[in-house]
mmCIF file of N, CA, C and O in Angstrom:
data_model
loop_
_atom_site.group_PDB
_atom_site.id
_atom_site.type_symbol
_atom_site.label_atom_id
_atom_site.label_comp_id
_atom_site.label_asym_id
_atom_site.label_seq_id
_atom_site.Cartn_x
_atom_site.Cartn_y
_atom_site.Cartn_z
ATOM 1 N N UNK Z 1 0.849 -1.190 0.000
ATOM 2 C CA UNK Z 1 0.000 0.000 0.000
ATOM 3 C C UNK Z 1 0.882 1.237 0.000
ATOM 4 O O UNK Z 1 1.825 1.243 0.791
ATOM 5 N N UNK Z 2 0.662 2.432 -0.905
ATOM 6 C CA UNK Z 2 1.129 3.482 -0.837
ATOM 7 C C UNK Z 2 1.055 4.604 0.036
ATOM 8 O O UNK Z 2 -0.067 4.575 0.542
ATOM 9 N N UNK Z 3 1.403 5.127 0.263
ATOM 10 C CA UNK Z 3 1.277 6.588 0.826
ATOM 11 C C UNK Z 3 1.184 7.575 -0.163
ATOM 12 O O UNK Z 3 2.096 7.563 -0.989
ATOM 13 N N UNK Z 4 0.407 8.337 -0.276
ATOM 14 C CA UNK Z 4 0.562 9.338 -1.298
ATOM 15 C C UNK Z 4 0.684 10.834 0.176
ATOM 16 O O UNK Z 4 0.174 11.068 1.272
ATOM 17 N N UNK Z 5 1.835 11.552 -0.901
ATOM 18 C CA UNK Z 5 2.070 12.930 0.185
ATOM 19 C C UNK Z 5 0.693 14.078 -0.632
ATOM 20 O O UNK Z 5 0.361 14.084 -1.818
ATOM 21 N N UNK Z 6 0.174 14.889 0.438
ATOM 22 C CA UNK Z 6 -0.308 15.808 -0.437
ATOM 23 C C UNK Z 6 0.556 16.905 -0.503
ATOM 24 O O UNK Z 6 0.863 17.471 0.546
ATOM 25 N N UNK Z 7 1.062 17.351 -1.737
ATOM 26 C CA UNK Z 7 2.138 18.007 -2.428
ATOM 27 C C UNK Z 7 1.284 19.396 -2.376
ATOM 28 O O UNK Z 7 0.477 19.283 -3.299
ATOM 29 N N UNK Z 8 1.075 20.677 -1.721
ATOM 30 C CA UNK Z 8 0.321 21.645 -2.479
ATOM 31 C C UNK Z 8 1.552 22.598 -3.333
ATOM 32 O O UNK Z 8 2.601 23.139 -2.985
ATOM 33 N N UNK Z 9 0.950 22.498 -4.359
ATOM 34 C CA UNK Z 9 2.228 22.954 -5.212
ATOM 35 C C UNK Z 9 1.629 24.271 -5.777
ATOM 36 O O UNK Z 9 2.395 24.904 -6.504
ATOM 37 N N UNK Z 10 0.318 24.826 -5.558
ATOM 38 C CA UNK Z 10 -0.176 25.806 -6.001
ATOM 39 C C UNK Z 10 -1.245 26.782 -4.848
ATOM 40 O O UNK Z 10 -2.147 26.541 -4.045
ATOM 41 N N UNK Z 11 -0.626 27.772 -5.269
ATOM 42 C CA UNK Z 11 -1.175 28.861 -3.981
ATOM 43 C C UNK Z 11 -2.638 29.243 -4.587
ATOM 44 O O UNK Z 11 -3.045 29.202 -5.748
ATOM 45 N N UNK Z 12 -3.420 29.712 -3.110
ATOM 46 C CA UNK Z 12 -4.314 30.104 -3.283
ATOM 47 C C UNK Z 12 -4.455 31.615 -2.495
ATOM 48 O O UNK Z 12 -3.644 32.139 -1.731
ATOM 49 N N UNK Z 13 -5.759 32.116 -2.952
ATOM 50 C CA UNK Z 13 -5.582 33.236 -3.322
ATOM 51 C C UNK Z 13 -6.985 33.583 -1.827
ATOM 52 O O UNK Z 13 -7.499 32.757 -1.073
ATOM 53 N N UNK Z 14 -7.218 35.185 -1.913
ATOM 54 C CA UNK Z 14 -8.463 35.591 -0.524
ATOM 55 C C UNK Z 14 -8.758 37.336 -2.131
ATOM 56 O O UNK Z 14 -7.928 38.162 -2.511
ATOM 57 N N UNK Z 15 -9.516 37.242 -2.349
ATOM 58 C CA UNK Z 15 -10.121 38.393 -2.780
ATOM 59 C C UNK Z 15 -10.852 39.490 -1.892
ATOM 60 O O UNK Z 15 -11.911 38.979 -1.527
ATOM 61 N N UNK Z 16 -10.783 40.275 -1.585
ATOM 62 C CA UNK Z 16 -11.768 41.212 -1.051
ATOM 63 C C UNK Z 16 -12.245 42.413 -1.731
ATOM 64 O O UNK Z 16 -11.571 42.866 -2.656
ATOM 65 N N UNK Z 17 -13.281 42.951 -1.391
ATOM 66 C CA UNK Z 17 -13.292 44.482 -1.583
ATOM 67 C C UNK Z 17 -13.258 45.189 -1.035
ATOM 68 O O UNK Z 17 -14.083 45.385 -0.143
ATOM 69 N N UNK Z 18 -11.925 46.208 -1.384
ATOM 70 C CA UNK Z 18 -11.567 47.207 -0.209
ATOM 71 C C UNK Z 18 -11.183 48.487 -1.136
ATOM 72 O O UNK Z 18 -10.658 48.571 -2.247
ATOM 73 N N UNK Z 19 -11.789 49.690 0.026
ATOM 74 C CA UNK Z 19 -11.209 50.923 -0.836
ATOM 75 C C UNK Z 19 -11.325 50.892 -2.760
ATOM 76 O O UNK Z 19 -10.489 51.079 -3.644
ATOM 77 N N UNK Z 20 -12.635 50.595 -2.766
ATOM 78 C CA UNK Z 20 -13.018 50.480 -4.374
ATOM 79 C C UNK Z 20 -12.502 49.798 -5.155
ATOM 80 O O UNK Z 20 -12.665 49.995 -6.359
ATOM 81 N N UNK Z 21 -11.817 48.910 -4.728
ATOM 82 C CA UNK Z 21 -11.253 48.280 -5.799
ATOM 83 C C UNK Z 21 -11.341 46.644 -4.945
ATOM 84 O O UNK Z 21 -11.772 46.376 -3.823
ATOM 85 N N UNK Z 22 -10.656 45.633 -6.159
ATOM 86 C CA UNK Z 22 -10.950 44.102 -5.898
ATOM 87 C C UNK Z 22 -9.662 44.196 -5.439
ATOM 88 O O UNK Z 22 -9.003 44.937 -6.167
ATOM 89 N N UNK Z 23 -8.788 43.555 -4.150
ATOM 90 C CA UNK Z 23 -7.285 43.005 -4.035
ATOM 91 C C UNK Z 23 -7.191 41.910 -3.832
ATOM 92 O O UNK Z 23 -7.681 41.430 -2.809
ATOM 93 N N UNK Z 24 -6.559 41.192 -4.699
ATOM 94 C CA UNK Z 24 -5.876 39.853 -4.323
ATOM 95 C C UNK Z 24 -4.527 39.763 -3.386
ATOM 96 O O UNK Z 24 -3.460 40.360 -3.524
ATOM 97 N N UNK Z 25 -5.003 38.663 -2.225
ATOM 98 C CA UNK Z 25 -4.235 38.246 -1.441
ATOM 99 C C UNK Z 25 -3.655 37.224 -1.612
ATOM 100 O O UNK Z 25 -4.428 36.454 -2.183
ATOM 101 N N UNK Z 26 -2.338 36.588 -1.368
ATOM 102 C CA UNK Z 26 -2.252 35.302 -1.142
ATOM 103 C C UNK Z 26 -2.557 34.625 0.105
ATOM 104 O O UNK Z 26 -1.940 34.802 1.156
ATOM 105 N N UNK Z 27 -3.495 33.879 -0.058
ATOM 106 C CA UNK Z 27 -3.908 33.132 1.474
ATOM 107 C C UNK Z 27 -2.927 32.533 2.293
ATOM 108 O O UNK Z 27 -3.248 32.235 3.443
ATOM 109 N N UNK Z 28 -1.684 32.290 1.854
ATOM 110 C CA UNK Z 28 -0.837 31.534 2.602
ATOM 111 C C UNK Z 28 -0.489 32.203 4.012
ATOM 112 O O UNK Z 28 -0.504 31.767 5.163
ATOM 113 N N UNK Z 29 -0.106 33.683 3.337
ATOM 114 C CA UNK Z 29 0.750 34.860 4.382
ATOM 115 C C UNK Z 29 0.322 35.851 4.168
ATOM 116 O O UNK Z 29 1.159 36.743 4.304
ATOM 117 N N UNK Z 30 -1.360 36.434 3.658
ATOM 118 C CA UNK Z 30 -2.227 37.384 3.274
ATOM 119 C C UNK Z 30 -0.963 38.280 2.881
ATOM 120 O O UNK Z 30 -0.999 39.344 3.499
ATOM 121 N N UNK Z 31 -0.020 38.182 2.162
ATOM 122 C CA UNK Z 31 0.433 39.396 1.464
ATOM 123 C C UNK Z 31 -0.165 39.625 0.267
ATOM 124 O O UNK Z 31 -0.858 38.884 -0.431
ATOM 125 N N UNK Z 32 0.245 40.916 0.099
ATOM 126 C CA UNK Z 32 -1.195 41.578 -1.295
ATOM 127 C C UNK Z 32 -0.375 40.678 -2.660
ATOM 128 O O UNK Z 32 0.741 40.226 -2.406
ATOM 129 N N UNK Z 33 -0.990 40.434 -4.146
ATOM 130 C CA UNK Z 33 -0.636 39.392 -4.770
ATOM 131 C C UNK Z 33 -1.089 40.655 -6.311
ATOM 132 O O UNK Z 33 -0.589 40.490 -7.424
ATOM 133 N N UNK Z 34 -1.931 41.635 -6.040
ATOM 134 C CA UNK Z 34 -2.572 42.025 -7.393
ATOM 135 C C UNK Z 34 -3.700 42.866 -7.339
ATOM 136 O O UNK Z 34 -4.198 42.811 -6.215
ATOM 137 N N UNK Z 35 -4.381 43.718 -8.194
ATOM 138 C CA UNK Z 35 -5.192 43.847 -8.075
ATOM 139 C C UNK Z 35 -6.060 43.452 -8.974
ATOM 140 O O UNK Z 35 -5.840 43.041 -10.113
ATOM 141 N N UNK Z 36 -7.370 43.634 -8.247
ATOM 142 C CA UNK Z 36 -8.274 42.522 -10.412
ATOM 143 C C UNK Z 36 -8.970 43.912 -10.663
ATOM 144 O O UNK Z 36 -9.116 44.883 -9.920
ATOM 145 N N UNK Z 37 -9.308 43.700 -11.818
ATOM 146 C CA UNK Z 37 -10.130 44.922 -12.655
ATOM 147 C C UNK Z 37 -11.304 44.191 -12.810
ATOM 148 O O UNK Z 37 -11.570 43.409 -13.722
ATOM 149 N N UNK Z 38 -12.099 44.554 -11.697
ATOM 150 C CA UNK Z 38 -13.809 43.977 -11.552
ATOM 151 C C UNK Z 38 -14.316 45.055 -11.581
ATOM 152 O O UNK Z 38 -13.911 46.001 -10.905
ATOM 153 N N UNK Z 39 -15.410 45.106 -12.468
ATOM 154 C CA UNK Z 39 -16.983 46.065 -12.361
ATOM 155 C C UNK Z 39 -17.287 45.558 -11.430
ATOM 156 O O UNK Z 39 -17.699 44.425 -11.677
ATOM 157 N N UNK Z 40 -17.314 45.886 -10.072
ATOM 158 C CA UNK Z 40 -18.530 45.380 -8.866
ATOM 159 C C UNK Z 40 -19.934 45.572 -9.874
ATOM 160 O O UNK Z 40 -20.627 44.554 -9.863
ATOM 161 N N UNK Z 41 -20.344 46.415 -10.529
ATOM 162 C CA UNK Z 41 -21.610 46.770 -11.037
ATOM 163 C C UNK Z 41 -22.516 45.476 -12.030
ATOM 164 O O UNK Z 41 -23.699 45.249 -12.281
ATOM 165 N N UNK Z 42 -21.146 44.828 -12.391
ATOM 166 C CA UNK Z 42 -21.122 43.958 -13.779
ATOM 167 C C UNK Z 42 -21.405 42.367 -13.219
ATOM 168 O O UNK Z 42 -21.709 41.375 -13.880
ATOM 169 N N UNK Z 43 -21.192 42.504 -11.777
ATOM 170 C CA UNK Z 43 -20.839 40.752 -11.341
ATOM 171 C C UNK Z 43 -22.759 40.575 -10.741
ATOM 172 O O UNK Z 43 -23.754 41.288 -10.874
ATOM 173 N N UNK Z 44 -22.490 39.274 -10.094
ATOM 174 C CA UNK Z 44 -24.063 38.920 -10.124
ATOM 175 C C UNK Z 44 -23.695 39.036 -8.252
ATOM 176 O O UNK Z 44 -22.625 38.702 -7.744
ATOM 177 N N UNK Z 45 -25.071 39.669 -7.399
ATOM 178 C CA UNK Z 45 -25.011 40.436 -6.187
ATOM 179 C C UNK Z 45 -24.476 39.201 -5.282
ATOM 180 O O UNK Z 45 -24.135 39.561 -4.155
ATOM 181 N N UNK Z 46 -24.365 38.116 -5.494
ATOM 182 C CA UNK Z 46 -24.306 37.135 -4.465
ATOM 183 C C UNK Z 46 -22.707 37.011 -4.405
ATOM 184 O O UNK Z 46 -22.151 36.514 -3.426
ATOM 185 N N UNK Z 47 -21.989 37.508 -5.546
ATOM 186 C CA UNK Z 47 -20.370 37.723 -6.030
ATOM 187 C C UNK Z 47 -19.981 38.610 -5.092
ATOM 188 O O UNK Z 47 -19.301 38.593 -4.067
ATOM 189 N N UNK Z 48 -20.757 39.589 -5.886
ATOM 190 C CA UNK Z 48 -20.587 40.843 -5.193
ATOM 191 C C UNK Z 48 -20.575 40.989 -3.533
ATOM 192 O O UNK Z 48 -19.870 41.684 -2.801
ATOM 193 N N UNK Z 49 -21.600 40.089 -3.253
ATOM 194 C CA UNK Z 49 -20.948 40.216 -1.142
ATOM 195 C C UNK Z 49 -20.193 39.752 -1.072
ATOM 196 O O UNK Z 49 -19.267 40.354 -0.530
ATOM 197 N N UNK Z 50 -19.957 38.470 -1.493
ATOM 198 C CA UNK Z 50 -18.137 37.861 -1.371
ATOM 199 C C UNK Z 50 -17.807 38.411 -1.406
ATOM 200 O O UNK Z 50 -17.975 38.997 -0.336
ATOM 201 N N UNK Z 51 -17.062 39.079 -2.181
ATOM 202 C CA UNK Z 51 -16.178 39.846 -2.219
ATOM 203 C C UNK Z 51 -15.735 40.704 -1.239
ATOM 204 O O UNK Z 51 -14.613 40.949 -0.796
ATOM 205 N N UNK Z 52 -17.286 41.278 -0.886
ATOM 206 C CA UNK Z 52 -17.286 42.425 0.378
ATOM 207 C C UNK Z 52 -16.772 41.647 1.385
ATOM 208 O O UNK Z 52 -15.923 42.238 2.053
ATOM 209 N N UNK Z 53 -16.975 40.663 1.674
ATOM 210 C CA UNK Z 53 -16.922 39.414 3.053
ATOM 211 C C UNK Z 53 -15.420 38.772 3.007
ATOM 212 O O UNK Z 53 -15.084 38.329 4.105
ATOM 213 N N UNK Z 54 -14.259 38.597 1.778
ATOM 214 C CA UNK Z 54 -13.488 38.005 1.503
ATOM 215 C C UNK Z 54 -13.773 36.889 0.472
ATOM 216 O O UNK Z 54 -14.951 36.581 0.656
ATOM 217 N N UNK Z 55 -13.275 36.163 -0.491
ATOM 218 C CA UNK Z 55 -13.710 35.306 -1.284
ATOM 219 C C UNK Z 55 -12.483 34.406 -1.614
ATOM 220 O O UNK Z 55 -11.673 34.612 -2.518
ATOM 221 N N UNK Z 56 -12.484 33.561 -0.889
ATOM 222 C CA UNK Z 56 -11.069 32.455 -1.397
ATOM 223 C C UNK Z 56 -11.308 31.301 -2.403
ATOM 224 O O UNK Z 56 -12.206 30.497 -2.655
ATOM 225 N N UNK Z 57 -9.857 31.664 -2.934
ATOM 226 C CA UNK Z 57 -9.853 30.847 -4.430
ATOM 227 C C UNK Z 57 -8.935 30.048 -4.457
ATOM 228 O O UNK Z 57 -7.824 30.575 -4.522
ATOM 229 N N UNK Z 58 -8.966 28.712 -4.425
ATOM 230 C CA UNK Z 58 -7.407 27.667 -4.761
ATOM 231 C C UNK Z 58 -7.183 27.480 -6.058
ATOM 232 O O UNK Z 58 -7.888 27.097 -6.991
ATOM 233 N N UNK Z 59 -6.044 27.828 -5.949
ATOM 234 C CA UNK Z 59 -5.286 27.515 -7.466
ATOM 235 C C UNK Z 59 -5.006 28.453 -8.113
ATOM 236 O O UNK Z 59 -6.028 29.052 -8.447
ATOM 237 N N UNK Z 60 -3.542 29.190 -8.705
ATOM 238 C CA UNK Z 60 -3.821 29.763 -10.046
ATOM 239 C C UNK Z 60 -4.969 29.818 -11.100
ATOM 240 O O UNK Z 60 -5.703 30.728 -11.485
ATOM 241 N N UNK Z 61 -4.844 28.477 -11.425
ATOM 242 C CA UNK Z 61 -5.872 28.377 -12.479
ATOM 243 C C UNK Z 61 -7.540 28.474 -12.350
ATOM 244 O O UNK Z 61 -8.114 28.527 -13.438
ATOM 245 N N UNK Z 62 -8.283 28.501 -11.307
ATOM 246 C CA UNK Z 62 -9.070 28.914 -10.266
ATOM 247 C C UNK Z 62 -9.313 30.352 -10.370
ATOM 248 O O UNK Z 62 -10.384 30.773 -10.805
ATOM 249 N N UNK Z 63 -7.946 31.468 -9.822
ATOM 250 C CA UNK Z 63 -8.196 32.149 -9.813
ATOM 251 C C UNK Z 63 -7.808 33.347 -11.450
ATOM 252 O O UNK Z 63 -7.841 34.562 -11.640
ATOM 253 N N UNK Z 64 -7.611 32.627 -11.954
ATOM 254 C CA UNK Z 64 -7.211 33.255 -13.960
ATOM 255 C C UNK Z 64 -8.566 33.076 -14.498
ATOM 256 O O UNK Z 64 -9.106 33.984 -15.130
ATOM 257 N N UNK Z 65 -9.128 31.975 -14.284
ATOM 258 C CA UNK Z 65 -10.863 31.627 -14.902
ATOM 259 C C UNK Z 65 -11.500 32.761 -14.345
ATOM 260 O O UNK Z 65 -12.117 33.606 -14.995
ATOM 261 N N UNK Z 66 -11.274 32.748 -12.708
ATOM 262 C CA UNK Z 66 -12.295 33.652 -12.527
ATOM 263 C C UNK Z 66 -12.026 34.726 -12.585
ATOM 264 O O UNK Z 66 -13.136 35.260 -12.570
ATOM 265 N N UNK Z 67 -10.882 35.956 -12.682
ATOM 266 C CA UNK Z 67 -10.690 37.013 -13.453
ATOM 267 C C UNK Z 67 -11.227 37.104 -15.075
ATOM 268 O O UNK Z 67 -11.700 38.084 -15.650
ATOM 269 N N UNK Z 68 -11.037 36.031 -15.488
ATOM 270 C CA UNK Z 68 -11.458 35.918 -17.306
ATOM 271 C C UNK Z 68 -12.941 35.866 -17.371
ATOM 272 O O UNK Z 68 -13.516 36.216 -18.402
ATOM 273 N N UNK Z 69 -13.695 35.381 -16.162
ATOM 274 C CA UNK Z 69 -15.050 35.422 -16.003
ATOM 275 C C UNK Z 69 -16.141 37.190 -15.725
ATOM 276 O O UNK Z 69 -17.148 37.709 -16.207
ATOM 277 N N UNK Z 70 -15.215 37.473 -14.775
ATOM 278 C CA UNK Z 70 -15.814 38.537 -14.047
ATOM 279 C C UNK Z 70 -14.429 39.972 -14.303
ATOM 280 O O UNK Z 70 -14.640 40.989 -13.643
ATOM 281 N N UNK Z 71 -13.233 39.967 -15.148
ATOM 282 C CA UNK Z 71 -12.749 41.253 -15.459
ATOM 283 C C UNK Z 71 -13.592 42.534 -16.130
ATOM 284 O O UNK Z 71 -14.569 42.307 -16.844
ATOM 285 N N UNK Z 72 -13.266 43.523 -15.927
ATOM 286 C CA UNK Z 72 -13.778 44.262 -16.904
ATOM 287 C C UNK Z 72 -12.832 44.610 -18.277
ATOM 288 O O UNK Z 72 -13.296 45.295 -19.189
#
C-alpha cells in the first residue's frame, strides 16, 4: 500500500473588496498578490458580497478563470 504525500504545489488566493477596488491576497501569508479589474456593477449580487466578506480561491488556475469570467 502506498502513501501518497499531499504536495500543495499551487497557492491560493483571498479576494476582497476594499477601498473600491478588488485586491488579491495570497492566502498563505495574506500578502497583497494584485489587483483585479472587476466592475462590482457587472458581477451577479451574491459575487458581489463575497467579495465584500473576503472570497477564497485555490489555485492559479481557479483564480485566472475567474478574473477571465468577471474582469472588466
Amino acid at each position: 500500500r502506498q502513501r501518497q504525500m499531499c504536495i500543495r504545489d499551487s497557492e491560493s488566493f483571498y479576494l476582497v473588496y476594499e477601498d473600491g477596488k478588488v485586491v488579491i491576497y495570497k492566502e498563505s501569508d495574506r500578502t497583497f498578490y494584485d489587483y483585479a479589474d472587476i466592475n462590482m456593477n457587472s458581477i451577479p449580487a451574491e459575487i458581489r458580497e463575497q467579495l465584500k466578506l473576503g472570497l477564497y480561491i485555490d489555485g492559479e488556475e481557479n483564480l485566472y478563470n475567474f478574473l477571465q469570467a468577471y474582469s472588466s
